[in-house]
PDB file of C-alpha atoms in Angstrom:
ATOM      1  CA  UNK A 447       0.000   0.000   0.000  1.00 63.00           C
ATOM      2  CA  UNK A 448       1.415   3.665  -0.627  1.00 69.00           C
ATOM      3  CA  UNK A 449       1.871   6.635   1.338  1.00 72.00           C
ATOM      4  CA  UNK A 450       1.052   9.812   1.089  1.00 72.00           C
ATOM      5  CA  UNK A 451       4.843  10.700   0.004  1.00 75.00           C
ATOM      6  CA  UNK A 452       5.738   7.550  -1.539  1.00 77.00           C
ATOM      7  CA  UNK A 453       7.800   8.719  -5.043  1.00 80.00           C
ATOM      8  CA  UNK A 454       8.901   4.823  -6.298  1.00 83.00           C
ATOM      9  CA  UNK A 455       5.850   1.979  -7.093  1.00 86.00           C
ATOM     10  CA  UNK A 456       4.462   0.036  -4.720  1.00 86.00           C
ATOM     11  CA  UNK A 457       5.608  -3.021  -3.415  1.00 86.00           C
ATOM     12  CA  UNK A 458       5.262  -5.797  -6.359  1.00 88.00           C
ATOM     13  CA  UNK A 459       2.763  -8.241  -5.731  1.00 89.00           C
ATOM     14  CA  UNK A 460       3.025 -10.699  -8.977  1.00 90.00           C
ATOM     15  CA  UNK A 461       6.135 -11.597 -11.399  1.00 90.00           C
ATOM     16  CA  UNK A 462       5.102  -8.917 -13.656  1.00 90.00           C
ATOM     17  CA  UNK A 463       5.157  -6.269 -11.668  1.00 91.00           C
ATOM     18  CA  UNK A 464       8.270  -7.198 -10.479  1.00 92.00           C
ATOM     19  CA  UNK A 465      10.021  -7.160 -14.048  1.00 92.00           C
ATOM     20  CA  UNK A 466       7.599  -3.973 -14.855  1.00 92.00           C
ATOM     21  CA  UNK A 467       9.972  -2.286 -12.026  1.00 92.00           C
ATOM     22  CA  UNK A 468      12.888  -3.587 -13.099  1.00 92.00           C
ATOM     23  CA  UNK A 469      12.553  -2.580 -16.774  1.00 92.00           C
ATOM     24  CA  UNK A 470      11.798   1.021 -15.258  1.00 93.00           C
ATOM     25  CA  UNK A 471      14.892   1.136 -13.485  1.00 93.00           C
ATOM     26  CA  UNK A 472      16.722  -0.691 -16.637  1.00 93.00           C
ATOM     27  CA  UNK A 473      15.663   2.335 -18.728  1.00 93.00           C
ATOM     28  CA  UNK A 474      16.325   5.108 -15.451  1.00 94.00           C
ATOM     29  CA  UNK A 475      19.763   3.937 -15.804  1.00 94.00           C
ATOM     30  CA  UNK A 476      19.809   4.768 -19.611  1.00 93.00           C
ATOM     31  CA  UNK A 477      18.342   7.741 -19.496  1.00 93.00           C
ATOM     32  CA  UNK A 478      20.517   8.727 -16.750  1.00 95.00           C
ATOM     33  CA  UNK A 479      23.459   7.720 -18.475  1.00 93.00           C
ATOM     34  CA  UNK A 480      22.487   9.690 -21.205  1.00 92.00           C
ATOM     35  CA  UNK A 481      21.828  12.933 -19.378  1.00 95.00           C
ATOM     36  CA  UNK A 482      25.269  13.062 -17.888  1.00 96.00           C
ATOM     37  CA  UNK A 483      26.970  12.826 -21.249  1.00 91.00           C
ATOM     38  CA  UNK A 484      25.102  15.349 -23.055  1.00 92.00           C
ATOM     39  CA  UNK A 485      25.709  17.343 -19.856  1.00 95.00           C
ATOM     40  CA  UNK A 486      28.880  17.449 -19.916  1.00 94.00           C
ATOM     41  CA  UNK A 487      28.930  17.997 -23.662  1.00 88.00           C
ATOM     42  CA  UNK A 488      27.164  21.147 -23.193  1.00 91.00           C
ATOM     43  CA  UNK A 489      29.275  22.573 -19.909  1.00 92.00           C
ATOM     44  CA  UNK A 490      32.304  21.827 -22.319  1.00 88.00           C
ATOM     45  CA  UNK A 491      31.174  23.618 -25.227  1.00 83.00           C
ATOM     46  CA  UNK A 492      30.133  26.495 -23.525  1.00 86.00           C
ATOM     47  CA  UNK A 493      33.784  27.020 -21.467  1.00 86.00           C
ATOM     48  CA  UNK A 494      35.337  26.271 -24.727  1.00 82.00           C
ATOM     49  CA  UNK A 495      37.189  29.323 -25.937  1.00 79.00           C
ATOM     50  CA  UNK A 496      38.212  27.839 -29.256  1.00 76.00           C
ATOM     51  CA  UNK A 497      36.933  28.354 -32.761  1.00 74.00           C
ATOM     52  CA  UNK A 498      37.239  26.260 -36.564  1.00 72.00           C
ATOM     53  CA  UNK A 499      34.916  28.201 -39.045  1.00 71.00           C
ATOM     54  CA  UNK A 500      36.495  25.768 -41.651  1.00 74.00           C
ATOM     55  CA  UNK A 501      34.984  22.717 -40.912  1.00 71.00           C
ATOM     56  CA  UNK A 502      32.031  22.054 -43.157  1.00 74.00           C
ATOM     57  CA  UNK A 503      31.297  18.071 -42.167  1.00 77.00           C
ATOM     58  CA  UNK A 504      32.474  15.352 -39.763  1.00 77.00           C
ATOM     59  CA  UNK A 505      31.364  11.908 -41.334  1.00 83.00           C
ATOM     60  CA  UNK A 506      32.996  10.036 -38.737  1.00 84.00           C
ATOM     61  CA  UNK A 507      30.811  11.786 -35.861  1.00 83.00           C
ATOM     62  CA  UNK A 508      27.909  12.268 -37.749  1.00 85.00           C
ATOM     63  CA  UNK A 509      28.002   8.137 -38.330  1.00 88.00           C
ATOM     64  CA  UNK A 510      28.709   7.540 -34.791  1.00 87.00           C
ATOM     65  CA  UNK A 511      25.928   9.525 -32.806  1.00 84.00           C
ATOM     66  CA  UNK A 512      24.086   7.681 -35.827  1.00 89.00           C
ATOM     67  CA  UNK A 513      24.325   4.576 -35.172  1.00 92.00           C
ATOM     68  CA  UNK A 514      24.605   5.379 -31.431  1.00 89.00           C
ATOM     69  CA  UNK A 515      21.241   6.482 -30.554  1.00 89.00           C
ATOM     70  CA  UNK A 516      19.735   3.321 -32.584  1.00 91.00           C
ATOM     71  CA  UNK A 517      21.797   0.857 -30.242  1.00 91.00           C
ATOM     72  CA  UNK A 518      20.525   2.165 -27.379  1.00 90.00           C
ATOM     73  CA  UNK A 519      17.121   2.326 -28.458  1.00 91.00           C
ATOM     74  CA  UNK A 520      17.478  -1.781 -29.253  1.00 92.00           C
ATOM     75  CA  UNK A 521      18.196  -1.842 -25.507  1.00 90.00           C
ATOM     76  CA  UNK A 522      15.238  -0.051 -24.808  1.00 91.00           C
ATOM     77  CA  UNK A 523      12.494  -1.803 -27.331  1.00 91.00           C
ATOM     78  CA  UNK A 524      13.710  -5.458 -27.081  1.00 91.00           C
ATOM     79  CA  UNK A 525      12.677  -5.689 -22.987  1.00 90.00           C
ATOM     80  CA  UNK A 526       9.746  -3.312 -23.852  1.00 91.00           C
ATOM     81  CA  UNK A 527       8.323  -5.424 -26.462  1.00 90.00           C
ATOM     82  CA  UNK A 528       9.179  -8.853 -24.611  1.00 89.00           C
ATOM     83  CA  UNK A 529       7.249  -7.251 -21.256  1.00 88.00           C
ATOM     84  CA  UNK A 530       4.254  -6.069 -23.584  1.00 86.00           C
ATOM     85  CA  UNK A 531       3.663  -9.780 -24.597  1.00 86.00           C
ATOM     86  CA  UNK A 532       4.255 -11.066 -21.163  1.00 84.00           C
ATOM     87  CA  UNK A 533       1.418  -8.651 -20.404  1.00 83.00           C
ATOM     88  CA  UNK A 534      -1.003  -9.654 -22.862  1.00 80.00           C
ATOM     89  CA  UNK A 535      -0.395 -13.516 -22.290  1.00 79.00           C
ATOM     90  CA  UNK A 536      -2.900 -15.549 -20.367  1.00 81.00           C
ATOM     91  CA  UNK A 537      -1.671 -19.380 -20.557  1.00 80.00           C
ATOM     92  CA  UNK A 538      -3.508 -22.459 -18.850  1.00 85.00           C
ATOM     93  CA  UNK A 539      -5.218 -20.717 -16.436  1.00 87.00           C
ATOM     94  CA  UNK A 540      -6.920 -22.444 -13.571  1.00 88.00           C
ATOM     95  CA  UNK A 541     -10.144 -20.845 -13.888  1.00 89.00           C
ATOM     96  CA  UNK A 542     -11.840 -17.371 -15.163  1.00 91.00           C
ATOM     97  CA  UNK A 543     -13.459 -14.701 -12.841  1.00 92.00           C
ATOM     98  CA  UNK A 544     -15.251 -11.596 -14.991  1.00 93.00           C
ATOM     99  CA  UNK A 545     -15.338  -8.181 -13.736  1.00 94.00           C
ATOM    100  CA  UNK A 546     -18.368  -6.000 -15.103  1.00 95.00           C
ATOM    101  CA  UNK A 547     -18.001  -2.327 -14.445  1.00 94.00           C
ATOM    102  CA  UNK A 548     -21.177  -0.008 -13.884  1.00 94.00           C
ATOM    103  CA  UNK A 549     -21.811   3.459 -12.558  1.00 91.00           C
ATOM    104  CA  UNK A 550     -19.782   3.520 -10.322  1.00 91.00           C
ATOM    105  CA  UNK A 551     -19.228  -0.263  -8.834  1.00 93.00           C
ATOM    106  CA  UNK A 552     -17.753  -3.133 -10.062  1.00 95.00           C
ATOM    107  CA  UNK A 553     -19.849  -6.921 -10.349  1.00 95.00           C
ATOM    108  CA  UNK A 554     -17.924 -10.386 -10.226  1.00 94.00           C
ATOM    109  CA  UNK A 555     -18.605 -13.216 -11.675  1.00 92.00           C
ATOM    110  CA  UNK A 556     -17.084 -16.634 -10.997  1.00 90.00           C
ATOM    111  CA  UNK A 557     -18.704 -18.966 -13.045  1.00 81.00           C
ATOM    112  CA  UNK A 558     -16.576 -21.713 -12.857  1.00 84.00           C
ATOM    113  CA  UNK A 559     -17.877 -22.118  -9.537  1.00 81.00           C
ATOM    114  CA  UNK A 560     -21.599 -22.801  -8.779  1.00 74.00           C
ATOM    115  CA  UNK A 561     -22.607 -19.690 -10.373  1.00 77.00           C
ATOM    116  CA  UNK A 562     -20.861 -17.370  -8.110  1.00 86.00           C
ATOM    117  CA  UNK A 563     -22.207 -13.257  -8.665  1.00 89.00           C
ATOM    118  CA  UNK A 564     -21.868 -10.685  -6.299  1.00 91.00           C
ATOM    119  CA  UNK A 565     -21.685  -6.656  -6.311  1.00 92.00           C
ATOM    120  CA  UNK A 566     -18.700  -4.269  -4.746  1.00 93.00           C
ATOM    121  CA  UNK A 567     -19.040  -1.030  -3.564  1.00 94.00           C
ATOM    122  CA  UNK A 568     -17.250   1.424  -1.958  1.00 94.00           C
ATOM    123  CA  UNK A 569     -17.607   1.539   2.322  1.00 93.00           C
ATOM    124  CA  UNK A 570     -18.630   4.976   2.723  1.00 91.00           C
ATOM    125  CA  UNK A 571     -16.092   6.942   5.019  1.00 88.00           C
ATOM    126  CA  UNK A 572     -19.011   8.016   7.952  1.00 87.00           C
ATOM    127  CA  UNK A 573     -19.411   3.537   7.849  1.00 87.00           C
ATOM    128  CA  UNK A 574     -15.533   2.678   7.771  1.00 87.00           C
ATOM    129  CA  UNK A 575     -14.335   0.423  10.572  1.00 84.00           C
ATOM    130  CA  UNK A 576     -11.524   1.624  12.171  1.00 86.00           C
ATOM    131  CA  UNK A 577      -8.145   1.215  10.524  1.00 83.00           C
ATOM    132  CA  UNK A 578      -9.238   0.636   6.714  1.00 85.00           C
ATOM    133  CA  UNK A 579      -8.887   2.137   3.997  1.00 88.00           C
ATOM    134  CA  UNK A 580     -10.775   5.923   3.272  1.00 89.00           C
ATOM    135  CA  UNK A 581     -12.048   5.377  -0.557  1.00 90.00           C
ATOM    136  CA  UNK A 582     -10.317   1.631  -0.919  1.00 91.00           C
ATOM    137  CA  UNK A 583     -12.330  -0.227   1.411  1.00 92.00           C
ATOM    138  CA  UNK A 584     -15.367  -2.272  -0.687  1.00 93.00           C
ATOM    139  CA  UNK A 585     -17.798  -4.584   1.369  1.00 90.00           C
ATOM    140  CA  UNK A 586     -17.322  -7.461  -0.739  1.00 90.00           C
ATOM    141  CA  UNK A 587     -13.532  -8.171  -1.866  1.00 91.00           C
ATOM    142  CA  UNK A 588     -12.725 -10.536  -4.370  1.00 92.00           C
ATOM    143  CA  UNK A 589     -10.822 -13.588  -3.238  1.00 93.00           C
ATOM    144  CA  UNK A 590      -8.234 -15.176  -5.402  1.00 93.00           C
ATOM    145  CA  UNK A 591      -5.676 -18.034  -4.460  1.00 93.00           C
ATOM    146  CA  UNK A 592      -2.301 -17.128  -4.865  1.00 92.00           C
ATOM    147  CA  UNK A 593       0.302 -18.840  -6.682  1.00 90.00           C
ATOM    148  CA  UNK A 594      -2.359 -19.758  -9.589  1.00 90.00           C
ATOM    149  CA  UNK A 595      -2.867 -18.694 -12.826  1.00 91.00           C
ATOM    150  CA  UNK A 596      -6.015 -16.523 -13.206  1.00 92.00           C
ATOM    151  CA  UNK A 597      -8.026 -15.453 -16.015  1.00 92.00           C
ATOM    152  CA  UNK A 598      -9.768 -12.277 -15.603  1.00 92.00           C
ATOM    153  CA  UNK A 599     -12.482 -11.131 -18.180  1.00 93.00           C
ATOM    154  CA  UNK A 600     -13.501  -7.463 -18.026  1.00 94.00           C
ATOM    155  CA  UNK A 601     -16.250  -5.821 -19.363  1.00 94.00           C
ATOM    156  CA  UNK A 602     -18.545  -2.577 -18.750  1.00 94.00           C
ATOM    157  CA  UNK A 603     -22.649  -2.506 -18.623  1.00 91.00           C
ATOM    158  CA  UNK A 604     -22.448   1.360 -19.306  1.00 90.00           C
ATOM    159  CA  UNK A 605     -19.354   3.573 -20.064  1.00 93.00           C
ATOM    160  CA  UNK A 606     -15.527   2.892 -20.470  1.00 94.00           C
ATOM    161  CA  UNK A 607     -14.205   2.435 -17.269  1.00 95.00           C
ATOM    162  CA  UNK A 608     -11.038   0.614 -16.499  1.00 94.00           C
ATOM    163  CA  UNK A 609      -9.925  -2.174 -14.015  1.00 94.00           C
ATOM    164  CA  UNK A 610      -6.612  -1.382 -12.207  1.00 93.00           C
ATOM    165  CA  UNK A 611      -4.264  -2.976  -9.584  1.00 93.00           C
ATOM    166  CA  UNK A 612      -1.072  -1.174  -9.387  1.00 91.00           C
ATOM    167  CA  UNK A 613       0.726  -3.693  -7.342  1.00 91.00           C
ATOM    168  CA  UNK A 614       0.118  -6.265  -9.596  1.00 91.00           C
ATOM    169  CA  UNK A 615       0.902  -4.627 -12.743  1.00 90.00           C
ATOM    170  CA  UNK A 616      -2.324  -4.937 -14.564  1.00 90.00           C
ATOM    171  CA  UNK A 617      -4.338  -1.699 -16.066  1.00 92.00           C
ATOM    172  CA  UNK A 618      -7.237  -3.152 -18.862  1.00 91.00           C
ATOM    173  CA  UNK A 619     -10.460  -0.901 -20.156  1.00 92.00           C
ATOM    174  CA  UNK A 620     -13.616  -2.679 -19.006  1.00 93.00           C
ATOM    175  CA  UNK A 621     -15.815  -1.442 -22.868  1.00 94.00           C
ATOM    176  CA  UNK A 622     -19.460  -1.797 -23.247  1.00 93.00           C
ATOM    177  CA  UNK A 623     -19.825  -5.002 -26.218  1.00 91.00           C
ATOM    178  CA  UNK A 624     -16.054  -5.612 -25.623  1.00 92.00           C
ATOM    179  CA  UNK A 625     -14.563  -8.843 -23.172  1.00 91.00           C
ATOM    180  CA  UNK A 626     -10.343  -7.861 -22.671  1.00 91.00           C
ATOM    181  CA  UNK A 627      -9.157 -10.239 -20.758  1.00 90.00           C
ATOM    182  CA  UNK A 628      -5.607 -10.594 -18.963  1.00 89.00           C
ATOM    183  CA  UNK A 629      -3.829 -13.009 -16.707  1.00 90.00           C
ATOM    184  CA  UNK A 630      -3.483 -13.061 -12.883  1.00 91.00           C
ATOM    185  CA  UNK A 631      -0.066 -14.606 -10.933  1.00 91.00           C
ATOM    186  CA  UNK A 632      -0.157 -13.259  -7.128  1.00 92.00           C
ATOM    187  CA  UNK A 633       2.638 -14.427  -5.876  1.00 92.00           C
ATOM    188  CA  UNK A 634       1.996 -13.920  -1.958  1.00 91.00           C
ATOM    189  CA  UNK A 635      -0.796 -13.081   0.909  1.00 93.00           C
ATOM    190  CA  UNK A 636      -2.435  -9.435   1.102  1.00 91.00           C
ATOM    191  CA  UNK A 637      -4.775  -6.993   0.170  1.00 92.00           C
ATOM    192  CA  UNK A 638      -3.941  -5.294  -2.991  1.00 93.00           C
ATOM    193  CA  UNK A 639      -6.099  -2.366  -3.682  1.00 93.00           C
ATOM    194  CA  UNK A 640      -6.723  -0.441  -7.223  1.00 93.00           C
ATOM    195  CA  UNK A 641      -9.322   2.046  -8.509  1.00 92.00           C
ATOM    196  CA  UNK A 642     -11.353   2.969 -11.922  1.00 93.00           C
ATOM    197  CA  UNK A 643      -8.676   4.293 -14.034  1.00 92.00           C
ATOM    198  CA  UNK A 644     -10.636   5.756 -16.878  1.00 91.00           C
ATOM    199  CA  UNK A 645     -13.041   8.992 -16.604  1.00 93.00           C
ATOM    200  CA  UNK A 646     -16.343   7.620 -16.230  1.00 90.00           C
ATOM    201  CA  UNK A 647     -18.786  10.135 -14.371  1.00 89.00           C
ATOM    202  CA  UNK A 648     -19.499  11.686 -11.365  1.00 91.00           C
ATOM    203  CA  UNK A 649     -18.289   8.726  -8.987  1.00 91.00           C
ATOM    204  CA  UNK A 650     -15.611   8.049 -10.980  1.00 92.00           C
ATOM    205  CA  UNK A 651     -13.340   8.079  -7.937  1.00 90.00           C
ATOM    206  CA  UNK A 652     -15.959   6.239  -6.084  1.00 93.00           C
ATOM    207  CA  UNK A 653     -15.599   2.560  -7.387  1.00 93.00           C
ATOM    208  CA  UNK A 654     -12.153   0.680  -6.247  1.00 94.00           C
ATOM    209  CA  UNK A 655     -10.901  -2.551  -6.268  1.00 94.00           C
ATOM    210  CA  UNK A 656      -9.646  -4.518  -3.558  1.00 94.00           C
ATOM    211  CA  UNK A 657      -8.022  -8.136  -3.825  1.00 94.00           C
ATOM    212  CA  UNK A 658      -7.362 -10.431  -1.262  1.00 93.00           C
ATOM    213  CA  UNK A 659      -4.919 -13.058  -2.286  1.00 93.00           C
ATOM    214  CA  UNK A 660      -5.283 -16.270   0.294  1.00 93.00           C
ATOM    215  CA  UNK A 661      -3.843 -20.060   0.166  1.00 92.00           C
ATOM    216  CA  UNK A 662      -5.711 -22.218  -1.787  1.00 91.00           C
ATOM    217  CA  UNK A 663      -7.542 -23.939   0.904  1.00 91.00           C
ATOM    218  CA  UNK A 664      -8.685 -20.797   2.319  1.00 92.00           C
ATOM    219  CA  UNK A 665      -9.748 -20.097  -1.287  1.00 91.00           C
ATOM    220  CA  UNK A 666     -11.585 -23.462  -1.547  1.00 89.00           C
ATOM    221  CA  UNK A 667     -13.283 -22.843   1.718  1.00 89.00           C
ATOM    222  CA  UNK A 668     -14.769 -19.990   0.651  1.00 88.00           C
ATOM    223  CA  UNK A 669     -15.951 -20.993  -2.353  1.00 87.00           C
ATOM    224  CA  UNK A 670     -17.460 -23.765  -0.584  1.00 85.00           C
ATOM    225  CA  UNK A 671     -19.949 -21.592   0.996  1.00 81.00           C
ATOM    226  CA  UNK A 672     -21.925 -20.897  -1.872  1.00 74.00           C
ATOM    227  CA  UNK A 673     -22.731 -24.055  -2.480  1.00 65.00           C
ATOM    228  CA  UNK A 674     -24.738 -24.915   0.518  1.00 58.00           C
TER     229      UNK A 674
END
């Protein structure tokens, strides 16, 4: 969970996430790189007190900064592209849980499991129990095992919105007539919160997300419960 003057991501919850932060500091350290050499370029240019008004070209350092700049940019689109695939892959997953979005909650639906539908809204702040979350906290959470491949299917019944966990990594538009779908790896215990990421009315910031990632036979238990 962040704080109020957290500056890096939060705390990575899944494998993706956790390659999504280390590509960002993988290109930081580029970019970085790159800011101190054209820094110095410029301090030494402008303390430079020579002059050559003679030289009309320089193929040998108009090849290298080039070909330069397009080698570094391979370092930058080859882990880009390879994490943009990771992000749209969903392979053997155990089972499929669908996410509707409305004005302004979100529905689940696990039908792989006895028909499983329920609603979740925000806990308004005057009927928050002490110690959650002010705009996270939702009266029904959606429980998913950990350590399990997960299908999610997301949808809207309305406008665009868009499903969101940070700490896991995953950001996918919930459009009316449209089913996105993306895949789910939570690789330990918690509560990982998110919120409508898309512009979709007045309670736009009124709609989050909360997961809580168990064991599996915590998971199976309360599944179980729905069937009786």
């Amino acid at each position: 969970m962040s704080s109020w003057g957290q500056l890096y991501f939060q705390d990575a919850a899944s494998p993706l996430m956790l390659q999504l932060i280390s590509f960002h500091d993988h290109a930081m350290l580029i970019v970085t790189l790159i800011m101190a050499i054209v820094s110095f370029a410029l301090i030494s240019l402008l303390q430079n007190k020579y002059t050559s008004n003679n030289i009309f070209e320089a193929q040998e350092i108009e090849t290298i900064w080039t070909i330069l700049p397009a080698v570094i940019l391979l370092f930058l689109a080859l882990p880009s592209l390879r994490l943009l695939y990771l992000m749209d892959e969903v392979s053997n997953p155990s089972f499929s849980v669908k996410t509707i979005g409305h004005q302004w909650y979100w529905s689940y639906e696990y039908s792989d499991f006895y028909d499983i539908e329920f609603d979740s809204y925000m806990i308004p702040t005057n009927s928050l129990p002490f110690g959650d979350f002010r705009l996270l906290e939702v009266d029904n959470r959606t429980i998913l095992p950990m350590q399990t491949e997960i299908r999610m299917l997301v949808s809207a019944a309305d406008v665009i919105h868009s499903w969101t966990i940070p700490s896991l990594g995953v950001k996918v538009d919930a459009i009316p007539g449209r089913l996105n779908q993306l895949g789910i790896y939570l690789s330990r215990p918690g509560v990982f919160y998110g919120q409508c990421s898309e512009i979709c009315g007045a309670n736009h910031s009124f709609m989050p997300i909360a997961i809580e990632s168990v064991n599996f036979p915590t998971f199976t238990n309360w599944i179980s419960q729905f069937s009786k």
